[in-house]
Coordinates of C-alpha atoms and ligand atoms in Angstrom, one line a residue:
M1 CA 89.0 73.4 12.3
Q2 CA 90.8 76.8 12.4
K3 CA 94.4 76.7 11.4
T4 CA 97.1 79.2 10.6
G5 CA 98.2 79.8 7.1
A6 CA 101.5 78.1 7.8
Q7 CA 99.7 75.1 9.2
I8 CA 97.4 75.0 6.1
L9 CA 100.4 75.2 3.8
V10 CA 102.2 72.3 5.4
E11 CA 99.0 70.2 5.5
S12 CA 98.4 71.0 1.8
L13 CA 101.9 69.9 1.0
L14 CA 101.4 66.6 2.8
A15 CA 98.1 66.2 0.9
E16 CA 100.1 66.6 -2.3
G17 CA 102.4 63.7 -1.1
V18 CA 105.4 65.9 -0.4
D19 CA 107.9 64.1 1.8
T20 CA 111.0 66.3 1.4
I21 CA 111.7 70.0 1.3
F22 CA 115.0 71.6 0.6
G23 CA 115.2 75.0 2.2
Y24 CA 116.8 77.7 4.2
P25 CA 115.0 79.8 6.9
G26 CA 114.7 83.5 7.6
G27 CA 112.4 86.0 9.4
V28 CA 109.3 85.9 7.4
V29 CA 109.2 82.1 7.0
L30 CA 109.6 81.5 10.8
P31 CA 105.9 80.6 11.1
I32 CA 106.3 77.9 8.4
Y33 CA 109.5 76.7 10.0
D34 CA 107.7 76.4 13.3
V35 CA 105.1 74.2 11.8
L36 CA 107.8 72.1 10.0
Y37 CA 109.5 71.5 13.4
D38 CA 107.1 68.6 14.0
A39 CA 105.6 68.0 10.6
D40 CA 106.0 64.6 8.9
I41 CA 108.2 66.1 6.2
R42 CA 111.9 65.8 5.9
H43 CA 113.5 69.2 5.6
I44 CA 117.0 69.3 4.3
L45 CA 118.9 72.5 5.3
T46 CA 121.3 73.4 2.6
R47 CA 124.0 76.0 2.8
H48 CA 122.7 78.3 0.1
E49 CA 119.2 78.7 -1.4
Q50 CA 120.7 78.1 -4.8
G51 CA 121.7 74.7 -3.4
A52 CA 118.2 74.1 -2.2
A53 CA 116.7 74.9 -5.6
H54 CA 119.1 72.6 -7.5
A55 CA 118.7 69.9 -4.9
A56 CA 114.8 70.0 -5.4
D57 CA 115.5 69.9 -9.2
G58 CA 117.7 66.9 -8.8
Y59 CA 115.2 65.2 -6.6
A60 CA 112.6 65.8 -9.2
R61 CA 114.6 64.6 -12.2
A62 CA 115.6 61.4 -10.4
S63 CA 112.2 60.5 -8.8
G64 CA 109.7 61.9 -11.3
K65 CA 108.0 63.7 -8.4
P66 CA 107.9 67.4 -8.1
G67 CA 110.7 68.9 -6.0
V68 CA 109.9 71.5 -3.3
C69 CA 112.2 74.3 -2.1
L70 CA 111.5 77.0 0.5
A71 CA 113.3 80.3 1.2
T72 CA 112.8 83.5 3.0
S73 CA 111.9 86.8 1.3
G74 CA 114.3 89.2 -0.3
P75 CA 117.8 87.7 -0.7
G76 CA 116.5 84.1 0.1
A77 CA 114.1 84.4 -2.7
T78 CA 116.5 85.9 -5.2
N79 CA 119.0 83.2 -4.4
L80 CA 116.5 80.7 -5.7
V81 CA 116.3 82.5 -9.0
T82 CA 119.1 80.7 -10.8
G83 CA 117.6 77.3 -9.7
I84 CA 114.1 78.2 -10.8
A85 CA 115.4 79.3 -14.2
N86 CA 117.4 76.1 -14.5
A87 CA 114.2 74.0 -13.8
Y88 CA 112.2 76.1 -16.2
M89 CA 114.7 75.7 -19.1
D90 CA 114.7 71.9 -18.6
S91 CA 111.0 71.5 -17.9
V92 CA 111.4 70.2 -14.3
P93 CA 108.4 70.0 -12.1
M94 CA 109.2 72.2 -9.0
V95 CA 107.2 74.1 -6.5
A96 CA 109.2 76.9 -4.9
I97 CA 107.8 78.5 -1.8
T98 CA 109.1 82.0 -0.7
G99 CA 108.2 84.1 2.3
Q100 CA 107.2 87.6 1.7
V101 CA 106.9 90.7 3.9
P102 CA 103.4 91.3 5.3
T103 CA 100.9 92.5 2.7
S104 CA 100.7 96.0 4.5
L105 CA 104.5 96.5 3.7
L106 CA 104.3 95.4 0.1
G107 CA 105.7 97.9 -2.3
K108 CA 107.3 100.0 0.4
D109 CA 110.9 98.9 0.0
S110 CA 110.5 97.1 3.3
F111 CA 113.3 95.2 4.9
Q112 CA 114.1 92.1 2.8
E113 CA 111.4 92.8 0.4
A114 CA 111.8 91.7 -3.3
D115 CA 109.1 91.5 -5.9
I116 CA 109.8 87.8 -6.5
T117 CA 106.6 87.2 -8.5
G118 CA 107.7 90.0 -10.8
I119 CA 111.3 88.7 -11.0
T120 CA 110.3 85.1 -11.6
L121 CA 107.5 85.8 -14.1
P122 CA 109.5 84.9 -17.2
I123 CA 111.1 81.8 -15.6
T124 CA 108.2 80.1 -13.9
K125 CA 105.3 78.2 -15.6
H126 CA 103.1 80.2 -13.2
N127 CA 103.5 82.1 -9.9
F128 CA 101.2 83.1 -7.1
I129 CA 101.3 85.6 -4.3
V130 CA 98.8 84.5 -1.7
K131 CA 97.1 87.5 -0.2
D132 CA 94.3 85.8 1.7
V133 CA 94.7 82.9 4.2
N134 CA 91.6 81.4 2.8
D135 CA 93.4 80.8 -0.5
V136 CA 96.4 78.9 0.7
A137 CA 95.1 75.4 0.3
R138 CA 93.6 76.0 -3.2
T139 CA 96.8 77.8 -4.3
V140 CA 99.0 74.8 -3.2
R141 CA 96.7 72.4 -5.1
E142 CA 96.9 74.5 -8.3
A143 CA 100.6 75.0 -8.0
F144 CA 101.2 71.2 -7.9
Y145 CA 98.8 70.6 -10.7
I146 CA 100.4 73.2 -13.0
A147 CA 104.0 72.1 -12.1
T148 CA 103.3 68.5 -13.0
S149 CA 100.7 68.4 -15.8
G150 CA 101.4 69.1 -19.5
R151 CA 104.9 70.3 -20.0
P152 CA 106.3 70.3 -16.5
G153 CA 107.9 73.3 -15.0
P154 CA 108.5 75.4 -11.9
V155 CA 105.7 77.1 -10.0
L156 CA 106.3 79.8 -7.2
I157 CA 104.1 80.5 -4.3
D158 CA 104.9 83.7 -2.4
M159 CA 103.5 83.8 1.2
P160 CA 103.4 87.1 3.0
K161 CA 103.9 86.7 6.7
D162 CA 100.5 87.8 7.7
V163 CA 99.0 85.1 5.5
S164 CA 101.2 82.6 7.3
V165 CA 100.1 83.7 10.8
G166 CA 96.4 84.5 9.8
V167 CA 93.8 81.8 10.5
A168 CA 91.1 80.1 8.4
E169 CA 89.2 77.0 8.2
Y170 CA 91.2 74.1 6.5
T171 CA 89.2 72.2 4.1
D172 CA 90.4 70.1 1.2
P173 CA 90.0 72.3 -1.9
G174 CA 88.9 69.3 -4.2
P175 CA 89.9 68.9 -7.8
V176 CA 91.5 71.7 -9.7
Q177 CA 89.3 73.9 -11.8
L178 CA 91.4 76.1 -14.1
P179 CA 89.3 76.8 -17.2
G180 CA 92.1 78.9 -18.7
Y181 CA 94.7 76.1 -18.5
K182 CA 94.5 73.2 -20.8
T183 CA 96.9 70.4 -21.6
N184 CA 97.0 68.8 -24.9
N185 CA 97.4 65.1 -24.3
E186 CA 95.5 63.5 -27.2
P187 CA 97.2 63.9 -30.6
D188 CA 95.1 64.7 -33.7
T189 CA 94.0 61.4 -35.4
E190 CA 94.6 62.9 -38.9
Q191 CA 98.1 64.0 -38.0
V192 CA 98.9 60.6 -36.5
A193 CA 97.8 59.1 -39.9
R194 CA 100.1 61.5 -41.7
A195 CA 102.9 60.6 -39.4
V196 CA 102.4 56.9 -40.1
R197 CA 102.4 57.4 -43.8
A198 CA 105.6 59.6 -43.7
I199 CA 107.4 56.9 -41.6
E200 CA 106.3 54.1 -44.0
E201 CA 107.5 56.0 -47.0
S202 CA 110.8 57.0 -45.7
E203 CA 114.1 55.3 -46.7
R204 CA 116.4 57.1 -44.2
P205 CA 114.5 57.9 -41.0
V206 CA 116.2 59.2 -37.8
I207 CA 114.6 59.7 -34.4
Y208 CA 116.0 62.7 -32.4
A209 CA 114.8 62.2 -28.8
G210 CA 115.0 64.7 -26.1
G211 CA 114.2 65.3 -22.5
G212 CA 110.5 65.0 -23.1
V213 CA 110.9 61.3 -23.6
V214 CA 112.5 61.0 -20.2
S215 CA 110.0 63.2 -18.3
G216 CA 107.1 61.8 -20.3
G217 CA 108.0 58.2 -19.4
A218 CA 108.0 57.3 -23.1
H219 CA 111.3 55.3 -23.2
G220 CA 109.5 51.9 -23.7
E221 CA 107.5 53.3 -26.6
L222 CA 110.5 55.0 -28.2
L223 CA 112.4 51.6 -28.1
E224 CA 109.4 49.8 -29.6
L225 CA 109.0 52.4 -32.4
A226 CA 112.8 52.3 -33.2
E227 CA 113.0 48.6 -33.3
M228 CA 109.9 48.1 -35.5
L229 CA 111.6 49.9 -38.4
L230 CA 115.3 49.6 -37.4
M231 CA 115.4 53.4 -37.1
P232 CA 118.6 54.9 -35.6
V233 CA 118.0 57.0 -32.5
A234 CA 120.0 60.1 -31.6
T235 CA 119.5 61.9 -28.4
T236 CA 120.0 65.3 -27.0
L237 CA 122.0 65.8 -23.8
M238 CA 118.6 65.9 -22.0
G239 CA 117.5 62.8 -23.8
L240 CA 120.5 60.6 -22.6
G241 CA 119.2 57.5 -21.0
G242 CA 115.7 57.8 -22.8
F243 CA 117.1 55.4 -25.3
P244 CA 119.6 52.7 -24.1
G245 CA 123.0 54.0 -25.2
N246 CA 124.3 50.4 -25.6
H247 CA 121.6 49.5 -28.1
P248 CA 122.8 48.8 -31.7
L249 CA 120.2 51.5 -33.0
S250 CA 121.7 54.2 -30.7
V251 CA 123.9 56.7 -32.4
G252 CA 124.3 58.6 -29.1
M253 CA 124.2 62.3 -28.6
L254 CA 123.9 64.7 -31.6
G255 CA 124.9 68.4 -31.9
M256 CA 127.9 70.5 -31.0
H257 CA 129.7 67.7 -29.1
G258 CA 127.7 64.8 -30.4
S259 CA 129.0 61.8 -32.2
K260 CA 130.0 62.2 -35.8
Y261 CA 127.7 59.4 -36.9
A262 CA 124.7 61.0 -35.2
N263 CA 125.5 64.2 -37.0
Y264 CA 126.1 62.5 -40.4
A265 CA 122.8 60.7 -40.0
I266 CA 120.8 63.8 -39.3
N267 CA 122.5 65.4 -42.3
E268 CA 121.5 62.6 -44.7
C269 CA 118.2 61.5 -43.4
D270 CA 115.0 61.9 -45.3
L271 CA 112.7 61.9 -42.2
L272 CA 113.6 63.4 -38.9
I273 CA 111.3 62.5 -36.0
G274 CA 111.8 64.9 -33.2
V275 CA 110.3 63.6 -29.9
G276 CA 110.1 65.8 -26.9
V277 CA 112.8 68.1 -28.2
R278 CA 113.4 71.9 -28.5
F279 CA 115.5 72.1 -31.7
D280 CA 118.1 73.9 -29.4
D281 CA 120.9 75.7 -31.2
R282 CA 123.4 73.5 -29.5
V283 CA 121.7 70.7 -31.5
T284 CA 120.9 72.3 -34.8
S285 CA 123.8 74.8 -35.1
K286 CA 123.3 76.5 -38.5
L287 CA 119.5 76.2 -38.9
E288 CA 119.4 76.6 -42.7
E289 CA 121.5 73.5 -43.1
F290 CA 120.0 71.4 -40.4
A291 CA 118.6 68.1 -41.7
P292 CA 118.5 69.6 -45.2
G293 CA 116.8 66.8 -47.0
A294 CA 114.4 65.7 -44.3
V295 CA 110.7 65.9 -43.8
I296 CA 110.4 67.1 -40.2
M297 CA 108.1 65.6 -37.7
H298 CA 107.8 67.0 -34.3
I299 CA 106.0 65.4 -31.3
D300 CA 105.6 67.6 -28.2
I301 CA 103.0 68.2 -25.5
D302 CA 103.7 72.0 -25.7
P303 CA 102.2 73.5 -28.9
A304 CA 104.4 76.6 -28.4
E305 CA 107.5 74.4 -29.2
I306 CA 106.2 73.5 -32.7
G307 CA 107.7 75.7 -35.3
K308 CA 109.6 77.8 -32.8
N309 CA 113.0 77.2 -34.2
V310 CA 112.6 75.1 -37.4
G311 CA 109.7 74.7 -39.8
V312 CA 107.8 71.5 -39.1
D313 CA 106.1 69.5 -41.8
I314 CA 104.1 67.1 -39.5
P315 CA 103.3 68.6 -36.0
L316 CA 101.9 66.2 -33.5
V317 CA 100.9 68.0 -30.2
G318 CA 100.2 65.6 -27.4
D319 CA 101.6 63.5 -24.6
V320 CA 104.7 62.0 -26.1
R321 CA 104.0 58.5 -24.7
L322 CA 100.4 58.4 -25.9
T323 CA 101.3 59.8 -29.4
L324 CA 104.1 57.2 -29.9
R325 CA 101.6 54.5 -28.8
K326 CA 99.1 55.7 -31.4
I327 CA 101.8 55.7 -34.1
I328 CA 102.9 52.2 -33.2
E329 CA 99.5 50.8 -33.3
R330 CA 99.0 51.8 -36.9
L331 CA 102.5 51.2 -38.2
R332 CA 103.4 48.2 -40.3
P333 CA 106.9 47.0 -39.5
R334 CA 109.3 47.4 -42.4
L335 CA 113.0 47.5 -42.0
A336 CA 115.2 50.3 -43.2
S337 CA 118.1 48.0 -43.3
Q338 CA 120.4 49.6 -46.0
W339 CA 120.3 52.8 -44.1
R340 CA 121.1 51.0 -40.8
D341 CA 124.1 49.3 -42.5
K342 CA 125.3 52.8 -43.7
I343 CA 125.2 54.2 -40.2
G344 CA 127.0 51.0 -38.9
V345 CA 129.9 51.8 -41.2
W346 CA 130.0 55.5 -39.9
K347 CA 130.0 54.2 -36.4
K348 CA 133.0 52.0 -37.1
E349 CA 134.9 54.6 -39.0
H350 CA 134.3 57.5 -36.6
P351 CA 134.3 56.4 -33.0
F352 CA 134.9 58.9 -30.0
E353 CA 138.7 59.2 -29.9
F354 CA 141.3 60.6 -27.6
V355 CA 145.1 60.3 -27.5
E356 CA 146.5 58.1 -24.8
N357 CA 149.9 59.2 -23.5
G358 CA 150.3 57.7 -20.1
R359 CA 148.7 60.7 -18.3
I360 CA 145.4 60.9 -16.7
K361 CA 142.8 61.4 -19.4
P362 CA 139.3 62.6 -18.4
Q363 CA 137.7 60.3 -21.0
E364 CA 139.4 57.4 -19.5
V365 CA 138.4 58.4 -15.9
I366 CA 134.8 58.5 -17.1
Q367 CA 135.1 55.2 -18.8
E368 CA 136.5 53.8 -15.4
I369 CA 133.6 55.3 -13.6
F370 CA 131.3 53.4 -15.9
N371 CA 133.3 50.2 -15.4
V372 CA 133.4 50.5 -11.6
T373 CA 129.7 51.3 -11.3
K374 CA 128.8 48.8 -14.0
G375 CA 126.8 51.5 -15.5
N376 CA 124.4 51.6 -12.6
A377 CA 125.1 54.9 -11.0
R378 CA 123.0 58.1 -11.3
I379 CA 125.4 60.7 -12.7
T380 CA 124.9 64.4 -12.3
T381 CA 127.2 66.9 -14.0
E382 CA 128.3 70.5 -13.7
V383 CA 128.8 72.5 -16.9
G384 CA 131.8 72.5 -19.1
Q385 CA 134.1 70.0 -20.8
H386 CA 133.6 67.4 -18.1
Q387 CA 129.8 67.5 -18.8
M388 CA 130.4 66.7 -22.5
W389 CA 133.0 63.9 -21.7
A390 CA 130.5 62.4 -19.3
A391 CA 127.8 62.5 -22.0
Q392 CA 130.2 60.9 -24.5
Y393 CA 132.0 58.3 -22.4
Y394 CA 129.5 57.0 -19.9
T395 CA 126.8 54.8 -21.5
F396 CA 123.4 55.6 -20.1
T397 CA 120.9 52.8 -20.5
R398 CA 118.1 53.9 -18.2
P399 CA 116.1 57.2 -18.0
R400 CA 116.6 59.5 -15.1
T401 CA 120.2 58.4 -14.6
F402 CA 121.9 61.3 -16.4
I403 CA 121.0 64.6 -14.6
S404 CA 122.6 67.7 -16.0
S405 CA 121.8 71.3 -16.7
G406 CA 120.9 71.3 -20.4
G407 CA 119.0 74.5 -21.2
L408 CA 120.5 77.0 -18.9
G409 CA 124.0 75.4 -18.6
T410 CA 124.3 76.3 -14.9
M411 CA 127.8 75.9 -13.4
G412 CA 127.2 74.8 -9.8
F413 CA 124.2 72.7 -10.6
G414 CA 125.6 69.2 -10.3
F415 CA 126.7 68.9 -6.7
P416 CA 123.5 70.2 -5.0
A417 CA 121.5 68.2 -7.7
A418 CA 123.4 65.1 -6.6
I419 CA 122.3 65.8 -3.0
G420 CA 118.6 65.8 -4.2
V421 CA 119.2 62.7 -6.3
Q422 CA 120.8 60.9 -3.3
V423 CA 117.8 61.9 -1.1
A424 CA 115.4 60.5 -3.8
C425 CA 117.5 57.3 -4.3
P426 CA 119.1 56.6 -0.9
D427 CA 120.3 53.1 -2.0
E428 CA 122.0 54.1 -5.2
T429 CA 125.4 55.4 -6.1
V430 CA 125.3 59.0 -7.0
I431 CA 128.3 60.7 -8.7
D432 CA 128.8 64.3 -9.7
I433 CA 131.2 64.6 -12.5
A434 CA 132.6 68.1 -11.9
G435 CA 135.1 70.7 -13.3
D436 CA 137.4 72.5 -10.9
G437 CA 135.7 75.8 -11.8
S438 CA 132.0 74.5 -11.5
I439 CA 132.5 72.7 -8.2
Q440 CA 133.6 75.9 -6.5
M441 CA 130.3 77.5 -7.3
N442 CA 128.4 75.4 -4.7
I443 CA 131.1 73.7 -2.7
Q444 CA 129.5 74.8 0.5
E445 CA 127.0 72.0 0.0
L446 CA 129.6 69.5 1.2
A447 CA 128.4 70.5 4.6
T448 CA 124.9 69.5 3.7
A449 CA 126.1 66.1 2.3
V450 CA 128.1 65.4 5.4
H451 CA 125.4 66.5 7.8
Y452 CA 122.8 64.3 6.3
N453 CA 125.1 61.3 5.7
L454 CA 124.6 61.5 1.9
P455 CA 127.4 59.5 0.4
V456 CA 127.5 61.5 -2.8
K457 CA 130.8 61.1 -4.8
I458 CA 132.4 64.0 -6.6
A459 CA 134.9 63.4 -9.4
I460 CA 136.7 66.6 -10.2
M461 CA 138.3 66.8 -13.7
N462 CA 140.9 69.3 -12.6
N463 CA 142.5 71.0 -15.5
G464 CA 143.3 74.3 -13.6
F465 CA 141.2 76.1 -16.2
L466 CA 137.6 77.1 -16.9
G467 CA 138.2 74.4 -19.5
M468 CA 135.3 74.9 -21.9
V469 CA 135.8 78.6 -22.2
R470 CA 139.6 78.0 -22.6
Q471 CA 138.9 75.6 -25.5
W472 CA 137.0 78.3 -27.2
Q473 CA 139.7 80.8 -26.6
E474 CA 142.3 78.3 -28.0
L475 CA 140.3 77.6 -31.1
F476 CA 138.7 81.0 -31.9
Y477 CA 140.6 83.7 -29.9
N478 CA 144.2 82.7 -30.9
R479 CA 145.0 81.1 -27.5
R480 CA 144.6 84.4 -25.6
Y481 CA 143.5 82.8 -22.2
S482 CA 141.8 85.8 -20.9
Y483 CA 140.8 85.1 -17.2
T484 CA 140.2 81.4 -17.6
E485 CA 143.2 80.0 -15.5
L486 CA 142.3 79.0 -12.0
D487 CA 144.3 78.8 -8.7
N488 CA 142.5 76.1 -6.9
P489 CA 142.3 75.3 -3.3
D490 CA 143.5 71.9 -2.1
F491 CA 140.4 69.9 -2.8
V492 CA 141.5 67.1 -0.5
K493 CA 142.0 69.2 2.4
L494 CA 138.8 71.1 1.6
A495 CA 136.9 67.8 1.7
E496 CA 138.5 66.9 4.9
A497 CA 137.7 70.3 6.5
Y498 CA 134.1 69.6 5.8
G499 CA 134.2 66.1 7.3
A500 CA 134.2 64.3 4.0
V501 CA 136.8 62.1 2.4
G502 CA 139.3 63.5 0.0
I503 CA 141.4 61.5 -2.4
R504 CA 143.9 62.8 -4.8
V505 CA 144.9 60.7 -7.8
S506 CA 148.2 61.5 -9.2
K507 CA 149.0 58.6 -11.6
K508 CA 146.9 56.8 -14.2
S509 CA 147.4 53.5 -12.4
E510 CA 145.7 55.0 -9.4
V511 CA 142.5 55.9 -11.0
R512 CA 140.7 52.5 -10.7
P513 CA 141.7 51.8 -7.0
A514 CA 140.7 55.3 -6.1
L515 CA 137.4 55.0 -7.7
E516 CA 136.8 51.6 -5.9
E517 CA 137.8 53.1 -2.6
A518 CA 135.4 56.0 -3.2
M519 CA 132.5 53.8 -4.1
A520 CA 133.1 51.6 -1.1
S521 CA 132.9 54.6 1.2
A522 CA 129.7 55.4 3.2
K523 CA 130.7 59.0 3.2
P524 CA 130.7 61.8 0.7
V525 CA 134.0 61.7 -1.3
V526 CA 135.8 64.3 -3.2
L527 CA 138.1 62.7 -5.9
D528 CA 140.6 65.1 -7.5
F529 CA 141.8 64.0 -10.9
P530 CA 144.6 66.3 -12.2
I531 CA 144.0 66.0 -16.0
E532 CA 145.9 67.5 -18.9
R533 CA 145.5 71.2 -18.8
E534 CA 144.7 71.7 -22.5
E535 CA 142.6 68.7 -23.2
N536 CA 139.8 69.5 -25.7
V537 CA 136.3 68.1 -26.3
Y538 CA 136.0 66.6 -29.8
P539 CA 134.2 66.3 -32.0
M540 CA 133.1 69.9 -32.1
V541 CA 130.8 71.8 -34.5
P542 CA 132.2 75.3 -34.6
P543 CA 129.4 77.8 -33.8
G544 CA 127.6 78.8 -36.9
E545 CA 128.6 75.7 -39.0
P546 CA 126.3 73.0 -40.2
I547 CA 126.4 70.0 -37.8
H548 CA 128.2 67.6 -40.2
K549 CA 131.2 69.9 -40.4
M550 CA 133.0 68.9 -37.2
L551 CA 136.5 69.6 -35.8
G552 CA 138.5 66.8 -34.3
Ligands
TPP1 C1 127.0 80.2 -13.7 C2 127.8 80.1 -15.0 N1 128.8 81.0 -15.2 C3 129.5 80.9 -16.3 C4 129.4 80.0 -17.2 C5 130.1 79.9 -18.5 N2 130.9 78.7 -18.6 C6 130.5 77.6 -19.3 S1 131.6 76.4 -19.2 C7 132.6 77.2 -18.2 C8 134.0 76.7 -17.7 C9 133.6 75.6 -16.7 O1 134.9 75.3 -16.1 P1 135.0 74.0 -15.2 O2 133.9 73.9 -14.2 O3 136.4 73.9 -14.6 O4 134.9 72.8 -16.2 P2 135.7 72.3 -17.5 O5 135.1 73.0 -18.7 O6 137.1 72.6 -17.2 O7 135.5 70.8 -17.5 C10 132.1 78.6 -18.0 C11 132.8 79.6 -17.2 C12 128.3 79.0 -17.0 N3 128.0 78.0 -17.8 N4 127.6 79.1 -15.8

């Protein structure tokens, strides 16, 4: 049957199992919106395209399914850019669809024209401009395949208006055939054998687990491997929840604001097993002194990651879950118990610490959020000190429960992401732990949350500063607080103006009841916690120092 490009697009999305799109309309996507009017897909109208991209990202991270966002050409498309880059840096499967001016107007500086495939080339796994309506169905199939296979990532489809209104026969394009695109799922048998030998020979092994464990669904295998040899497990920010934070073998997060015991363990280990990690500089700090005495093993599905930042002795390119399984099958259990005992002592001697002084402390607020939710909430964060406190003081025991902008560090991510998470998990408690600076970057999405009855909670750690930047100014710029002090709106009134609930907490004794009230509410709630203005995040590895040399 003959169909328009827009109809074929929507049918193709349905064929990929898409049930939700986050988007914002405009002139050249009107044909697509017209089809969506009665399609069996839920469209969430955000208040900014950046919000749509982050919501699709949050939806994908929480559900494991690809997130889909849709925007018009020109400014609509460029407003998606930060969200696409964010998904790219954190390897999140996403399909972004943009409208484009008609093919006859391309390259003529036409109204609302932007070369979005050119702009997003370095921040997408792949992108397409569809110039023939006969290619729509196949392009959508390929886009979803590329976004979700191998190392996941965002794929963009640019749809010129004449393609959306053009007509063609709709037939299912069948299985994807991309001879130039290969994923490396099976690890090399010889390398697996080397890995097993190295693990069996090591006295002081440490596992360093990243976002690849979460996105690769390898948490079960990771737990099994760690328990077989009593190996301590450190995670990156992205890896939180990939290993239960309350497990005796967990040493929590490593790196710049990681635990002291995780960083000491990395410094003294003789074997470092990186699983689905990038050896990011926030983790390694001074590269020459990172894990100085260790044989380095790296398991990753993306061969381009191996050796990118550190020299790797034992590379294992393959699906993380499959590779761990192959290692487990060959490994003989043997317990590195002396090493475990040593780490146990570090854990006792160097816990996370803060000074209690009767005022509202962000660390305590986060502990209370953990207590009130019994650790069962899905937590998103913005970027800054509050993000690090959330990582340090909330214990994540399940994958896909901590959702944060790791690679790009995008302020304004957490709240729209929380909207996407709440859409994906309607029966769960979703909380955005925010800073007063970050929340103002996408606060307009309160209207979205209210409109769709999404009971997302926002807990603002309000220090009247761009806190993380202020902390660096305090420590490294002689307290010269250049443009980091904030005059904030009244967040309670702002919440109410949007139709949400606003709660201000002025005393420590009110923290718990306020949180209980918020969790019991069926509405979006903004909680304003005035915290100490100059509270710092510790421990901290100063930039350029080796990771075992921490302040605080
Ligand atoms: C879009 C964007 N702009 C600037 C930055 C740089 N930056 C990192 S943390 C931070 C301060 C965040 O302040 P706030 O949200 O109030 O959180 P706090 O650190 O006080 O918890 C800034 C400006 C960023 N990460 N993202």
